Amino acid sequence: MATKEREETEDKKDISIKGVSKDIYRRVLNLARDTGKTLGEVTNDAYKTFLATASGARQISKNFVEGATQSMPKYIENIKNLSVDKNDLAEIGHKVAFSNIDTLELAGVDNETFDRYVDSITNVKTLKIDKHLSKAKVLVKCSFVDNITVTQ
């Protein structure tokens, strides 16, 4: 019992805080009077709220950075010949940017898979697409592609 009482008294020592604005101090003091709490209780509540808010903001920032990182495409680049199918894209599980590929074949890739997983196709000499894949959708994501061939 004595240990617990000692911890409580050590936990609630008088503390002097320099630099507190007189206006803020007066407003907190008035709030304490209005709520029937001590100045220390109101101050502790304010600190707890501030710390929880700061922690929450830190978590939101962390989640934002993680989300931004996950939304960035994975690069597949500098390959002479590459054939990628629907299963390959699904296995990667992220948006993909294809770049600097001589011949790129999107074999059996449907419109939904293309929209979900292909971010861009850049600097490709020959692009082969399946006839079921919308050429318009492909064109929107292409730049510096020399030839587009539609296969059966």
XYZ file of C-alpha atoms in Angstrom:
152
model
C 0.000 0.000 0.000
C 2.753 2.449 0.960
C 4.513 1.863 -2.358
C 1.382 2.698 -4.332
C 0.806 5.909 -2.358
C 4.431 6.912 -2.865
C 4.125 6.287 -6.636
C 0.980 8.436 -6.773
C 2.645 11.308 -4.905
C 5.759 11.023 -7.076
C 3.513 10.957 -10.135
C 1.783 14.199 -9.094
C 4.616 16.503 -8.051
C 4.405 20.258 -8.478
C 5.741 21.157 -11.894
C 6.588 24.609 -13.169
C 6.210 25.122 -16.903
C 7.999 28.140 -18.363
C 6.697 30.008 -21.355
C 2.962 29.411 -20.856
C 0.985 32.353 -22.182
C -0.909 34.228 -19.456
C -4.012 34.208 -21.633
C -3.843 30.421 -22.137
C -3.199 29.887 -18.422
C -6.184 32.076 -17.499
C -8.460 30.260 -19.978
C -7.413 26.828 -18.673
C -7.905 28.040 -15.101
C -11.435 29.260 -15.984
C -12.183 25.919 -17.655
C -11.048 24.120 -14.509
C -13.333 26.255 -12.356
C -16.280 25.781 -14.736
C -15.885 22.001 -14.800
C -15.124 21.576 -11.119
C -11.729 20.044 -11.826
C -8.341 21.112 -10.601
C -5.968 22.970 -12.883
C -3.724 19.886 -12.872
C -6.577 17.606 -13.974
C -7.540 19.894 -16.852
C -3.885 20.232 -17.858
C -3.393 16.445 -17.734
C -6.518 15.975 -19.881
C -5.199 18.529 -22.372
C -1.812 16.805 -22.559
C -3.445 13.401 -23.035
C -5.640 14.766 -25.816
C -2.663 16.435 -27.482
C -0.552 13.271 -27.300
C -3.382 11.134 -28.686
C -3.893 13.609 -31.529
C -0.169 13.692 -32.324
C -0.034 9.898 -32.279
C -3.094 9.719 -34.539
C -1.581 12.232 -36.955
C 1.637 10.208 -37.041
C -0.350 7.050 -37.847
C -2.304 8.834 -40.581
C 0.965 10.073 -42.091
C 2.425 6.578 -41.951
C -0.684 5.124 -43.620
C -0.542 7.819 -46.309
C 3.089 7.041 -47.119
C 2.368 3.298 -47.216
C -0.631 3.876 -49.478
C 1.356 6.097 -51.802
C 4.150 3.538 -51.957
C 1.717 0.735 -52.758
C 0.063 2.764 -55.498
C 3.371 3.393 -57.261
C 3.902 1.035 -60.187
C 6.513 -1.700 -60.249
C 8.872 -1.362 -63.214
C 9.650 -4.135 -65.657
C 12.277 -2.781 -68.000
C 15.293 -3.291 -70.217
C 14.270 -6.670 -71.648
C 14.654 -7.782 -75.262
C 11.570 -10.026 -75.603
C 8.835 -10.509 -73.021
C 5.505 -12.302 -73.029
C 3.168 -11.599 -70.110
C -0.243 -13.171 -69.571
C -3.184 -12.474 -67.273
C -1.864 -14.803 -64.553
C 1.569 -13.151 -64.575
C 0.025 -9.731 -63.976
C -2.245 -11.048 -61.224
C 0.721 -12.746 -59.559
C 2.654 -9.458 -59.487
C -0.377 -7.951 -57.772
C 0.531 -4.297 -58.406
C 0.358 -1.801 -61.229
C 3.206 -2.428 -63.653
C 5.077 -0.019 -65.916
C 6.719 -1.694 -68.916
C 9.686 0.212 -70.307
C 12.569 -0.259 -72.765
C 11.429 -3.587 -74.216
C 12.035 -4.591 -77.833
C 9.037 -6.934 -78.138
C 6.290 -7.040 -75.511
C 3.409 -9.490 -75.869
C 0.321 -9.219 -73.666
C -1.029 -12.727 -74.263
C -4.586 -13.420 -73.137
C -4.823 -10.196 -71.131
C -8.424 -8.965 -70.953
C -9.633 -5.374 -70.496
C -10.253 -5.713 -66.763
C -6.814 -7.176 -66.065
C -5.163 -4.553 -68.262
C -6.943 -1.716 -66.429
C -6.133 -3.164 -63.014
C -2.463 -4.021 -63.523
C -0.919 -2.061 -66.411
C 0.145 1.474 -65.537
C 2.116 2.371 -68.663
C 3.959 1.008 -71.682
C 6.918 3.147 -72.690
C 9.674 2.825 -75.277
C 8.596 -0.508 -76.755
C 9.488 -1.359 -80.357
C 6.765 -3.963 -80.958
C 3.703 -4.453 -78.770
C 1.545 -7.519 -79.411
C -1.960 -7.523 -77.932
C -4.817 -10.022 -78.030
C -7.783 -9.130 -80.265
C -10.076 -9.109 -77.192
C -8.077 -6.314 -75.559
C -9.337 -2.822 -76.421
C -6.772 -1.063 -78.576
C -8.074 2.298 -77.328
C -7.348 1.332 -73.711
C -3.847 0.269 -74.709
C -3.137 3.442 -76.694
C -3.966 5.651 -73.722
C -1.226 3.967 -71.677
C 1.397 3.888 -74.446
C 4.165 6.300 -75.313
C 7.087 5.791 -77.689
C 5.721 2.495 -79.026
C 6.834 1.843 -82.625
C 4.358 -0.902 -83.655
C 1.178 -2.378 -82.197
C 0.149 -5.762 -83.555
C -3.214 -7.376 -82.813
C -2.984 -11.176 -82.586
C -5.745 -13.768 -82.875
